[in-house]
Coordinates of C-alpha atoms and ligand atoms in Angstrom, one line a residue:
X227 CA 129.2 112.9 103.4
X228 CA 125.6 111.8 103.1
X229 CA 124.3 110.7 99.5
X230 CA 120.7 109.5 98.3
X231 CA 120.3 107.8 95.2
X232 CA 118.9 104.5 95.9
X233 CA 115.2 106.0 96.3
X234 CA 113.4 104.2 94.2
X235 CA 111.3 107.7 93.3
X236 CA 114.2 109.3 92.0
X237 CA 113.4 110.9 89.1
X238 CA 117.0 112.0 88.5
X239 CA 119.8 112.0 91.1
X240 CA 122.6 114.3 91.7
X241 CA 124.5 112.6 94.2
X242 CA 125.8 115.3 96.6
X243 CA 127.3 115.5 99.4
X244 CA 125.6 118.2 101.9
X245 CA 129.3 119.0 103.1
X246 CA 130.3 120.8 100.5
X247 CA 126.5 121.8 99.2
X248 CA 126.0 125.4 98.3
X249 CA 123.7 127.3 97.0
X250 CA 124.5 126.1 93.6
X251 CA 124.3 122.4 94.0
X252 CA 120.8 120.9 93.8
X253 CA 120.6 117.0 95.3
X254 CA 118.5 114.5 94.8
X255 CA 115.2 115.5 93.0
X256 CA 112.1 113.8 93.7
X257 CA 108.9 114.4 91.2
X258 CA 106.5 115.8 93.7
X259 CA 102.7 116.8 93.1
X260 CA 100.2 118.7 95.5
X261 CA 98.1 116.7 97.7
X262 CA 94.5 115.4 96.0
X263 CA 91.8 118.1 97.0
X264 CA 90.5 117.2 100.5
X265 CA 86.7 116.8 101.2
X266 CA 85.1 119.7 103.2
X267 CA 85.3 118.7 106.6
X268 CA 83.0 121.8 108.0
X269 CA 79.4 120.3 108.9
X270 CA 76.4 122.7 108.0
X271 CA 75.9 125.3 110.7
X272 CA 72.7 127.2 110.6
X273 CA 73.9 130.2 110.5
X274 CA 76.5 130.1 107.8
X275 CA 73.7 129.8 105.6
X276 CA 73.4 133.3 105.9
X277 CA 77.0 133.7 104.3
X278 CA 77.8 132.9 100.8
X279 CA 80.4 130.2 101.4
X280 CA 84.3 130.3 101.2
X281 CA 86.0 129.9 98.1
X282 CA 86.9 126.3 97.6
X283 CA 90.1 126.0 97.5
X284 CA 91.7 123.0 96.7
X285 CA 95.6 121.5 98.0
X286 CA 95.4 121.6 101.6
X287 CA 92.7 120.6 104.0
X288 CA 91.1 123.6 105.6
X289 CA 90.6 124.3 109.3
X290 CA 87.5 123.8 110.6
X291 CA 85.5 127.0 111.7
X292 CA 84.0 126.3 115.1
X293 CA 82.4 129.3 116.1
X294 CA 78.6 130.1 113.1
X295 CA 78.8 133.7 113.8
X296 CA 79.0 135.1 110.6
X297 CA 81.9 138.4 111.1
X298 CA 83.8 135.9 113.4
X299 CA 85.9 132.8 112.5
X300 CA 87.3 130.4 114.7
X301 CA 89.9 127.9 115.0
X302 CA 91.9 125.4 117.4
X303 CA 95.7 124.8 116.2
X304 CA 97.8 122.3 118.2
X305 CA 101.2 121.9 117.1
X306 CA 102.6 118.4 118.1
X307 CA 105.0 115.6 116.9
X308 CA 104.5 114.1 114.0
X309 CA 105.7 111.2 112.1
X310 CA 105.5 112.9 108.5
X311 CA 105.1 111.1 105.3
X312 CA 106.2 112.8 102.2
X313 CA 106.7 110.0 99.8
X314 CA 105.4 106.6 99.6
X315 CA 108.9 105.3 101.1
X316 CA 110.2 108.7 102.4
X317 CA 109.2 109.3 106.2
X318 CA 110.7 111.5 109.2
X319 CA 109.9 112.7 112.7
X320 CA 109.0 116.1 112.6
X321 CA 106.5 118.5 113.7
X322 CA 103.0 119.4 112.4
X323 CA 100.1 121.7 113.1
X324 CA 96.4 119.6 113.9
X325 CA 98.6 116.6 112.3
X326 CA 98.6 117.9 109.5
X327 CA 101.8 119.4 107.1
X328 CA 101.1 121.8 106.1
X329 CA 99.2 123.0 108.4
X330 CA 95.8 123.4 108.0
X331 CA 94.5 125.8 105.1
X332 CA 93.2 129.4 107.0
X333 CA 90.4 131.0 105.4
X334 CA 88.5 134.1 106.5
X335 CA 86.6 137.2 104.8
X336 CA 88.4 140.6 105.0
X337 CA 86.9 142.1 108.0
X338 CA 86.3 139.1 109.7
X339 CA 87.8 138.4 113.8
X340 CA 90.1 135.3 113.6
X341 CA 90.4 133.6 116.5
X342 CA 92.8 130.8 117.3
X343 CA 93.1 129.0 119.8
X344 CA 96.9 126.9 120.1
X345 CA 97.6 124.5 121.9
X346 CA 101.8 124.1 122.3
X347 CA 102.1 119.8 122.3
X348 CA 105.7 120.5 121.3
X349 CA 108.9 119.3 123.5
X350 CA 109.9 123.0 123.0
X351 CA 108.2 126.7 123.3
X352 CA 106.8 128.6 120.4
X353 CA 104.7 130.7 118.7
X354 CA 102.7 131.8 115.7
X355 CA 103.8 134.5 113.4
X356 CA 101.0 135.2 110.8
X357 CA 103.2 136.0 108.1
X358 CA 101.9 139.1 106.3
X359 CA 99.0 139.7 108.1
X360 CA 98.8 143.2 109.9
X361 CA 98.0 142.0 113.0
X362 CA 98.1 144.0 116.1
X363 CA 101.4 144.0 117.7
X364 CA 100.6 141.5 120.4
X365 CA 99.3 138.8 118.1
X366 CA 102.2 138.8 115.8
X367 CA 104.1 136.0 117.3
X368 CA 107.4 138.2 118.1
X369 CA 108.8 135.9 121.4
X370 CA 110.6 139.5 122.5
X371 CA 106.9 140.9 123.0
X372 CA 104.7 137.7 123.2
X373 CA 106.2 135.0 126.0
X374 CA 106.3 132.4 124.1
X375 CA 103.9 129.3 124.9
X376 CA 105.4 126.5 126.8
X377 CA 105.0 123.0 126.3
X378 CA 101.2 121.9 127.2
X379 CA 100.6 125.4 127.6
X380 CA 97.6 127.2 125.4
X381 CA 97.3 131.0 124.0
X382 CA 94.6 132.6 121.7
X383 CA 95.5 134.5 119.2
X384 CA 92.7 137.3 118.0
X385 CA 92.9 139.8 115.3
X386 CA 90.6 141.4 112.6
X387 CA 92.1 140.3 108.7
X388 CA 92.2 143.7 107.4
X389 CA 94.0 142.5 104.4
X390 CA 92.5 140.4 101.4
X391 CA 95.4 137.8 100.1
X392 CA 97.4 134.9 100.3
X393 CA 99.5 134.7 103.1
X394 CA 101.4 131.7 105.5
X395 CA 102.1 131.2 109.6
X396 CA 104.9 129.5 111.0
X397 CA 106.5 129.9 114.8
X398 CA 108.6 132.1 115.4
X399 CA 111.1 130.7 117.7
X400 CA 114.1 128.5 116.8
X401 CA 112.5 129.0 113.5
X402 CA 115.1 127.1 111.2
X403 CA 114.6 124.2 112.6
X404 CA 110.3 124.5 113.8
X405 CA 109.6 125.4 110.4
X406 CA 111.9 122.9 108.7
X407 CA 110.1 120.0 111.1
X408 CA 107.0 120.9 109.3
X409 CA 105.6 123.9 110.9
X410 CA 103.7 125.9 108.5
X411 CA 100.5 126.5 107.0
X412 CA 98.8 128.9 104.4
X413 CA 96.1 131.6 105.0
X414 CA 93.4 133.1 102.1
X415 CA 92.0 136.3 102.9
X416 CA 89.2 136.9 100.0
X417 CA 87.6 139.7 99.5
X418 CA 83.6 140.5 99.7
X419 CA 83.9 139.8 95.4
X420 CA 86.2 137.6 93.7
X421 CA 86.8 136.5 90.6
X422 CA 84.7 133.1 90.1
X423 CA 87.5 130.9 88.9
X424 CA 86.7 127.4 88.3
X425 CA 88.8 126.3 90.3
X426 CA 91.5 127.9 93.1
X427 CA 94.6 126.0 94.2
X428 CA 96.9 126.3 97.0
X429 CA 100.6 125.5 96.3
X430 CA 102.8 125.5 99.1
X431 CA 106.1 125.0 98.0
X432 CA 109.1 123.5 99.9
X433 CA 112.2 121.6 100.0
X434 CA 113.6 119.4 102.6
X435 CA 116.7 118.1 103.4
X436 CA 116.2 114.7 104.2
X437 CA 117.7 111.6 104.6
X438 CA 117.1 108.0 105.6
X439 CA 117.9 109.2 109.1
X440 CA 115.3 112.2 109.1
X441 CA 116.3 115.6 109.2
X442 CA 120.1 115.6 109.5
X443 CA 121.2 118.5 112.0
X444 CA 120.7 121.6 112.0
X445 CA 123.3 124.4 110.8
X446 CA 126.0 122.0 111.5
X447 CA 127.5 122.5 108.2
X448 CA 129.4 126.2 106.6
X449 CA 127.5 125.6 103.3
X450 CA 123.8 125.9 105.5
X451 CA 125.6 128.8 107.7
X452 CA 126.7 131.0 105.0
X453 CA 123.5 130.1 102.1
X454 CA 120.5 128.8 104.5
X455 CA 119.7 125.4 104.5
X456 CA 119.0 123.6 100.9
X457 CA 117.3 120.7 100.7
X458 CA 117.6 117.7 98.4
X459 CA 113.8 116.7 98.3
X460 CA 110.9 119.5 96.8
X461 CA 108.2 119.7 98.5
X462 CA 104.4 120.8 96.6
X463 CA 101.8 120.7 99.8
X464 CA 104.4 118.4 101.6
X465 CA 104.2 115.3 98.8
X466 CA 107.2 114.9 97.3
X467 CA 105.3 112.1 94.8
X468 CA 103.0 113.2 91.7
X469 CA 99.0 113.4 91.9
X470 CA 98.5 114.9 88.6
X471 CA 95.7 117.5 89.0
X472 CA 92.7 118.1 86.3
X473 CA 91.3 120.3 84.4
X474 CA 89.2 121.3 80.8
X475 CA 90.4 123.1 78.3
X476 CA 88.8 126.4 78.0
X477 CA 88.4 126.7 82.3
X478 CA 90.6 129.2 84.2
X479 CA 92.2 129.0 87.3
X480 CA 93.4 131.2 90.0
X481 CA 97.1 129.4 91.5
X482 CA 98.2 130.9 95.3
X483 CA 102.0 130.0 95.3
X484 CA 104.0 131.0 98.3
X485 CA 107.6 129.3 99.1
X486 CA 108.3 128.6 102.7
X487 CA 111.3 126.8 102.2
X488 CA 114.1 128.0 104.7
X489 CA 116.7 129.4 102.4
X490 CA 115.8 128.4 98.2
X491 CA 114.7 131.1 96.2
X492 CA 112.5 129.6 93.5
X493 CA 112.5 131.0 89.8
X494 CA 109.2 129.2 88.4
X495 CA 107.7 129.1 84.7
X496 CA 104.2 127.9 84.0
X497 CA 104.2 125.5 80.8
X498 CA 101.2 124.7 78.6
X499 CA 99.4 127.6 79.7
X500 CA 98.8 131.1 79.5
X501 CA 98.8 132.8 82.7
X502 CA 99.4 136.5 84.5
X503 CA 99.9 137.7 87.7
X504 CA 97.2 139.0 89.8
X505 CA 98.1 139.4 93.6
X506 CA 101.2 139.7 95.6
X507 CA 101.9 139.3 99.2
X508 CA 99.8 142.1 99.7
X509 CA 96.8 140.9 97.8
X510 CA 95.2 141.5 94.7
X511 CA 96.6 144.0 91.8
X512 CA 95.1 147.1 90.8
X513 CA 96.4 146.0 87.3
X514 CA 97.7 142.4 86.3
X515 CA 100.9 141.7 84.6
X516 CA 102.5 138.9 82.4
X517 CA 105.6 137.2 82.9
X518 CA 107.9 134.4 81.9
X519 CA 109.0 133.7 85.0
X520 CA 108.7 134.0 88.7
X521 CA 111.7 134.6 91.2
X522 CA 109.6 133.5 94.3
X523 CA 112.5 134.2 97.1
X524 CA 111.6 131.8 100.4
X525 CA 108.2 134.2 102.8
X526 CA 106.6 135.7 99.1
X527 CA 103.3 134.7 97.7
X528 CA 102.0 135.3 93.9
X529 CA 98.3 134.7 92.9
X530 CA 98.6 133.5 89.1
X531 CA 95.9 133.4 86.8
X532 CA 95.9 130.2 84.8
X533 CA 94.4 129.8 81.4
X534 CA 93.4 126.3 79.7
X535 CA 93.8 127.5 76.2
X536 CA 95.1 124.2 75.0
X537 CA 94.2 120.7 76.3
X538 CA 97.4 118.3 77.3
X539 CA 99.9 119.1 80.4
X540 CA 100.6 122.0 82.4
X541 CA 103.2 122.3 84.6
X542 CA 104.5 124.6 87.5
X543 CA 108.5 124.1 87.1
X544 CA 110.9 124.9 89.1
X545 CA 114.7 125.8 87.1
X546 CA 117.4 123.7 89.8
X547 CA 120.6 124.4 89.3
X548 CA 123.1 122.0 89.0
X549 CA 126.7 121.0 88.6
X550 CA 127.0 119.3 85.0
X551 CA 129.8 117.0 83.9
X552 CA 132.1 119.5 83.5
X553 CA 131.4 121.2 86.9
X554 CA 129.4 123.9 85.5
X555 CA 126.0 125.3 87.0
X556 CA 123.4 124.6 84.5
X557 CA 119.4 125.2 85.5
X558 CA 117.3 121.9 85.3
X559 CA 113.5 122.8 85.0
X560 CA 111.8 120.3 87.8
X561 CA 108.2 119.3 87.5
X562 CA 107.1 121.0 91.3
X563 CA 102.9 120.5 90.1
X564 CA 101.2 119.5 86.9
X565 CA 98.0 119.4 85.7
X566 CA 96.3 117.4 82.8
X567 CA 94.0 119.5 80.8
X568 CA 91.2 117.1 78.8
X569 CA 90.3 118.6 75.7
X570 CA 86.3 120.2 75.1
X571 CA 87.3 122.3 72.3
X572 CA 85.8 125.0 74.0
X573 CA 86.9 128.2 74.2
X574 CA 88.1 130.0 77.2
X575 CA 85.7 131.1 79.4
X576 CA 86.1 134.8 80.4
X577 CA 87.0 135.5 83.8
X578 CA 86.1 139.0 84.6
X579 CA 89.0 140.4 86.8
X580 CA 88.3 142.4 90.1
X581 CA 91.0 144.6 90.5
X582 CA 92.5 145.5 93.3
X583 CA 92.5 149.0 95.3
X584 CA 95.2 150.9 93.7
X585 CA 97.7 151.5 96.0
X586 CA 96.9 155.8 96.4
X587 CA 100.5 157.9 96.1
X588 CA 102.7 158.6 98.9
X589 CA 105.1 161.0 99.1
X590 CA 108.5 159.6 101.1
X591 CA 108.6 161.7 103.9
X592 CA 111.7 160.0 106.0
X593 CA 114.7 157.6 104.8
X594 CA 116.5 154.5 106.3
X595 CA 119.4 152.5 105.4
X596 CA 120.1 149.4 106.4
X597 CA 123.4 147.3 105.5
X598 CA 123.3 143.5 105.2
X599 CA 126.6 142.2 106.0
X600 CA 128.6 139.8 107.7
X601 CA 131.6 139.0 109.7
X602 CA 133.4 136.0 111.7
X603 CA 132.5 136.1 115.5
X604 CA 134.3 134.5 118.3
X605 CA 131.4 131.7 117.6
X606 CA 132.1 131.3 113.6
X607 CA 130.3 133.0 111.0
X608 CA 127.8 136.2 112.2
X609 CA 124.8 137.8 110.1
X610 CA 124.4 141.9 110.6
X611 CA 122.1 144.1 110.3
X612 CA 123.6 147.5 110.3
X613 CA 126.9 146.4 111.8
X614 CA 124.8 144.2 115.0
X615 CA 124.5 140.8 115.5
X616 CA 120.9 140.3 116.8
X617 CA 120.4 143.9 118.0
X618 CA 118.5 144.1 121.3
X619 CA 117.3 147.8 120.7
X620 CA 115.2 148.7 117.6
X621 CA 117.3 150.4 114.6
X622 CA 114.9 152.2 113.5
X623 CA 112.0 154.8 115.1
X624 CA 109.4 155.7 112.7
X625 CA 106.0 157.4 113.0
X626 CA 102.7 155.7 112.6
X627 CA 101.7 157.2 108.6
X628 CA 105.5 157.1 107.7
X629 CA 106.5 156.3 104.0
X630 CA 109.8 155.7 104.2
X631 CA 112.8 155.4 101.6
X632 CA 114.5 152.3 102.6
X633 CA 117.5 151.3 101.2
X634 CA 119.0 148.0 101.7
X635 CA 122.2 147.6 100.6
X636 CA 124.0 143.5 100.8
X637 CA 128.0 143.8 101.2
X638 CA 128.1 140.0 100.2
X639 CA 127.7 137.4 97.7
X640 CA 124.5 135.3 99.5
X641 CA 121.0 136.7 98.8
X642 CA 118.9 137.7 101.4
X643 CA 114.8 137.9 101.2
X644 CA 114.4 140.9 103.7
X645 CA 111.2 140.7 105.8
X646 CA 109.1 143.5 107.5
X647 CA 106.6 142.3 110.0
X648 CA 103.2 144.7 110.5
X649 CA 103.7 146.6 107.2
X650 CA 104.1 146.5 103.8
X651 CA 106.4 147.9 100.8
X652 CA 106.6 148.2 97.4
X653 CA 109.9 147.9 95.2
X654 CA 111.3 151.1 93.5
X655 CA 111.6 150.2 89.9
X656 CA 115.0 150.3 88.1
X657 CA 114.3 149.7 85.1
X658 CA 115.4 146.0 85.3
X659 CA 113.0 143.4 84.5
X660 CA 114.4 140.7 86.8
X661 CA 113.2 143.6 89.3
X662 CA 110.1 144.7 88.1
X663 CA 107.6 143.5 90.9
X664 CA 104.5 145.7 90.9
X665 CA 102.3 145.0 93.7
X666 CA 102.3 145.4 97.9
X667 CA 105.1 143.2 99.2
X668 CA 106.3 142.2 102.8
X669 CA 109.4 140.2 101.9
X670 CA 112.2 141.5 99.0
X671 CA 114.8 140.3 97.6
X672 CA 118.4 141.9 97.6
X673 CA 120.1 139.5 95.4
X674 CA 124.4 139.1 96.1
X675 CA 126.5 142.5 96.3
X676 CA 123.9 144.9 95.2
X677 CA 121.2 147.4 96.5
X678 CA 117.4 147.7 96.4
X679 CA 115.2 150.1 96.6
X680 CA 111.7 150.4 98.5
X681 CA 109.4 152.0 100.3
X682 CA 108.0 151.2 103.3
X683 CA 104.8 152.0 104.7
X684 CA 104.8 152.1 108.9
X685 CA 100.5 152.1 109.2
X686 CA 100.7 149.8 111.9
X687 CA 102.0 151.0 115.5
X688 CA 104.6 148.7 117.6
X689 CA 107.2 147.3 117.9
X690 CA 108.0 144.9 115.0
X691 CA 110.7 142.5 113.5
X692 CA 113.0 143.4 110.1
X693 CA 115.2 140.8 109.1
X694 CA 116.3 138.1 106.3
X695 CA 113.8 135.2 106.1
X696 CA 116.8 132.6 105.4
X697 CA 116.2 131.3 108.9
X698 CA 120.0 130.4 109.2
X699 CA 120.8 133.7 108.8
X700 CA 118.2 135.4 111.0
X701 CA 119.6 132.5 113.6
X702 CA 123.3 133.5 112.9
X703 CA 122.2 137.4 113.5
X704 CA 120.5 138.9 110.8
X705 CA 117.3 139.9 113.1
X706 CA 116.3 143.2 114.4
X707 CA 113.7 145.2 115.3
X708 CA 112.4 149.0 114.7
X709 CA 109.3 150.8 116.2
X710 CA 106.2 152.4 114.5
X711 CA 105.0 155.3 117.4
X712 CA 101.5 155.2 117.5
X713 CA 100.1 158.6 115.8
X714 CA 97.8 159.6 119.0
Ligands
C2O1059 CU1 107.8 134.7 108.0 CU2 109.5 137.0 110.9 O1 108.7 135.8 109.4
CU1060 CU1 120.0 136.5 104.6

C-alpha cells in the first residue's frame, strides 16, 4: 500500500493506494508546467545560411544538427542512466536520451535524410521506434527485424521524413518499463511553408508513477496488468512544477500535444482561449475543426491553434477522474500547462492557415478484422490479438497500395489505443461526436466493449508491428505483426 501526500507540492492529494488503483482512481496530483524555452544550442554553420531556419519551437531543447548540408540532418542520441528530476523535491533513477527527458526535440524539413547516430549506454538492449514516421522497414526499431543494440554498442539510423508533423520516438524493447524510465522524445516535421505563428510549443504530456523510492515495479500489480500502468504524478515536458508560460493578447499560437504516457488516455480542454485543431498524427489538416475537448489516447498527437483573444490565464487541463466522498468517479480538471496572456488591447492578429494535402479518395479494396480480447494464461492475465498471445507469424498479408476496411472490435471493458507502425489510417465516422476525428491517424482508440471502424492504408512495404500502445498490454500479448508485399 504505498501513499504520497506529504509532498510539499501537492496541489491536492488523493491518497491511493496503487494496490487497488484502476483506471478510475487518479493519485496524488502535482501542478506541473512545461519546461522554460531553452536557448538555441546550434552554433552558426556556414551553410545553413543558405536555409531559412527551423521553426523555433519552444518546451524542449532541440538536438543539435551536426552535419551543414542543407537536404541532410544529423544527430547523435545516446540513451544512458539518469538521475531524473521532475520536481524541486521529486527525483528518481531512470533513463534519458543525451541526458535529457524528454529527449531531445527532433526537427527536420519534409524531404530531408535524418540521420542518427545512437549510442546504447543502457544496462539493457534497445532500440528506437520513430513513432509515426514512415520509415523504411529496417529503421523502424521492430527488435524482430532490427537486432537490437547491445549495451556500449552503436547503430545509425537513416531515413528520408516524407511526412510533415508532429510525431515522438521511444525504444522499442521492454517498452513499459524503457519508456516509463524516461525514454522518449518528440519529433517536428515542418513543411517547406508554415503558418508563421508567434510562437510554437511542444507539450509532451506524461504521468509517472512515482514514489519516494523511484519507480515502484513494474506490472507487479493486477490493476497495471489489466488497465496499463497509471501514474500518480503528471508530467508537461517531464516537470511536474509550474513555469507559467507568456504571451500577448491578440498573438496566436500553434500547440503540438502528443501523450506518451504508458496506459492514460487524456481528455483535455483549452481555457481562456479560442483554439481549433489543425494537424493530427499524420500532419496538417486539409480543413481545421473546433472542439471542446480532446480525447488524446497514450501514442496520438494534435496540433492546436491557439488564439489570445482575451488577456489573463490559459490553461491546457487535463479532466482526472477521481473517487469522491461517496466513492463515486467524478472528473477533476488538472492544470497540465498555463500561460499568462498580458493585455495590448490589440486585436488578433490573423494567422493565414496553410492547409494541408487533402487526403485524395480511396476506394477499400480488401477487409481485415481483428479482435481485441483477453484470457487467463498459465502465467496470469494474457492480452490477444485475434485469439494469440504475441503471435510469431504476421495476421495479416496485404498488398503495397491496399486500402483496407479494418475492423477492430474490443471483447472487454479496458480501452485499447491500437497502433500501426509504417502506415496510416483514418477513422470511419459514425456519426458520434466523441468519434469524430478527421485527420490521418497512426494510433485509435477502441474505447471498452465496442467496435471502430477504419481504414488503413498499406503504402509502405514490410513487415510491420499492429498492436495496443498500453505497453502493459502489448507486454502481456497484445503485439502482432502483418506484412505489406512490396508492389514490384
Ligand atoms: Cu509508439 Cu510500436 O509504438
Ligand atoms: Cu490495450
Amino acid at each position: 500500500m504505498r501513499t504520497i501526500c506529504c509532498l510539499t507540492l501537492l496541489l491536492f492529494t488523493a491518497c491511493d493506494d496503487t494496490e487497488s488503483a484502476t483506471q478510475d482512481d487518479a493519485a496524488a496530483m502535482i501542478e506541473p508546467d512545461a519546461a522554460p524555452p531553452q536557448p538555441d544550442a546550434t552554433p552558426p554553420e556556414p551553410d545553413a545560411a543558405l536555409e531559412d531556419p527551423l521553426l523555433e519551437v519552444s518546451g524542449i531543447e532541440p538536438a543539435i544538427d551536426h552535419d551543414p548540408t542543407p537536404g541532410v540532418v544529423e544527430f547523435h542520441l545516446r540513451a544512458a542512466r539518469k538521475h531524473i528530476l521532475i520536481a524541486r523535491d521529486m527525483a528518481y533513477e531512470g533513463y534519458a536520451y543525451n541526458d535529457q527527458m524528454p529527449g531531445p526535440l527532433l526537427q527536420a524539413r519534409i524531404g530531408d535524410e535524418i540521420v542518427v547516430h545512437f549510442t546504447n549506454d543502457l544496462p539493457e538492449p534497445t532500440t528506437i521506434h520513430w513513432h509515426g514516421l514512415r520509415v523504411p522497414n529496417d529503421m523502424d526499431g521492430n527488435p524482430r527485424i532490427q537486432t537490437p543494440v547491445q549495451p556500449g554498442e552503436t547503430f545509425t539510423y537513416r531515413f528520408i521524413a516524407r511526412d510533415a508533423g508532429t510525431y515522438w520516438y521511444h525504444p522499442h524493447v521492454r517498452t513499459n518499463e524503457q519508456l516509463e524510465k524516461g525514454l522518449y522524445g518528440p519529433i517536428v516535421i515542418q513543411r517547406a511553408e508554415e503558418p508563421e505563428y508567434d510562437l510554437e510549443r511542444v507539450l509532451v504530456l506524461d504521468d509517472i508513477l512515482w514514489d519516494e523510492d523511484g519507480l515502484p515495479p513494474f506490472l507487479a500489480s493486477m490493476p497495471e496488468r489489466m488497465h496499463g500502468r497509471f501514474g500518480n504524478v503528471m508530467l508537461t515536458n517531464g516537470r511536474a512544477e509550474a513555469i507559467p508560460g507568456t504571451a500577448k493578447q491578440g498573438q496566436v499560437e500553434l500547440w503540438r500535444i502528443m501523450n506518451t504516457a504508458n496506459a492514460r488516455t487524456m481528455s483535455l480542454e483549452i481555457d481562456g482561449a479560442s483554439f481549433r485543431v489543425v494537424g493530427t498524427d499524420g500532419g496538417p489538416l486539409s480543413e481545421p475543426y473546433e472542439t471542446d475537448q480532446l480525447l488524446v489516447p497514450v501514442g496520438q498527437r494534435y496540433n492546436v491553434e491557439i488564439r489570445y483573444d482575451e488577456p489573463g490565464t490559459v490553461s491546457l487541463q487535463s479532466l482526472l477522474p477521481r473517487r469522491n466522498a461517496v466513492g463515486q468517479i467524478e472528473f477533476v480538471p488538472f492544470t497540465m500547462f498555463e500561460v499568462e496572456v498580458e493585455e495590448t488591447g490589440d486585436s488578433m492578429r490573423e494567422v493565414p492557415f496553410v492547409a494541408g494535402e487533402p487526403l485524395p479518395f480511396r476506394r477499400t479494396n480488401t477487409e481485415a478484422e481483428l479482435v481485441f480480447d483477453a484470457v487467463n494464461g498459465p502465467n496470469g492475465l494474457e492480452w490477444q490479438l485475434n485469439g494469440q498471445t504475441m503471435p510469431e507469424d504476421p495476421l495479416f498479408t496485404f498488398q503495397e497500395g491496399d486500402t483496407v476496411r479494418f475492423t477492430l472490435v474490443n471483447k472487454q471493458a479496458p480501452e485499447h489505443p491500437f497502433h500501426l507502425h509504417g502506415q496510416f489510417m483514418t477513422i470511419t465516422p459514425d456519426g458520434r461526436a466523441a468519434t469524430e476525428q478527421p485527420g490521418l491517424k497512426d494510433t485509435v482508440l477502441v474505447p471498452g466493449r465496442s467496435t471502430v471502424e477504419v481504414t488503413a492504408y498499406m503504402d509502405n512495404p514490410g513487415r510491420w508491428m499492429a498492436h495496443c500502445h498500453i505497453l502493459e498490454h502489448a507486454a502481456l500479448g497484445m503485439m502482432a505483426e502483418f506484412v505489406v508485399e512490396d508492389a514490384d
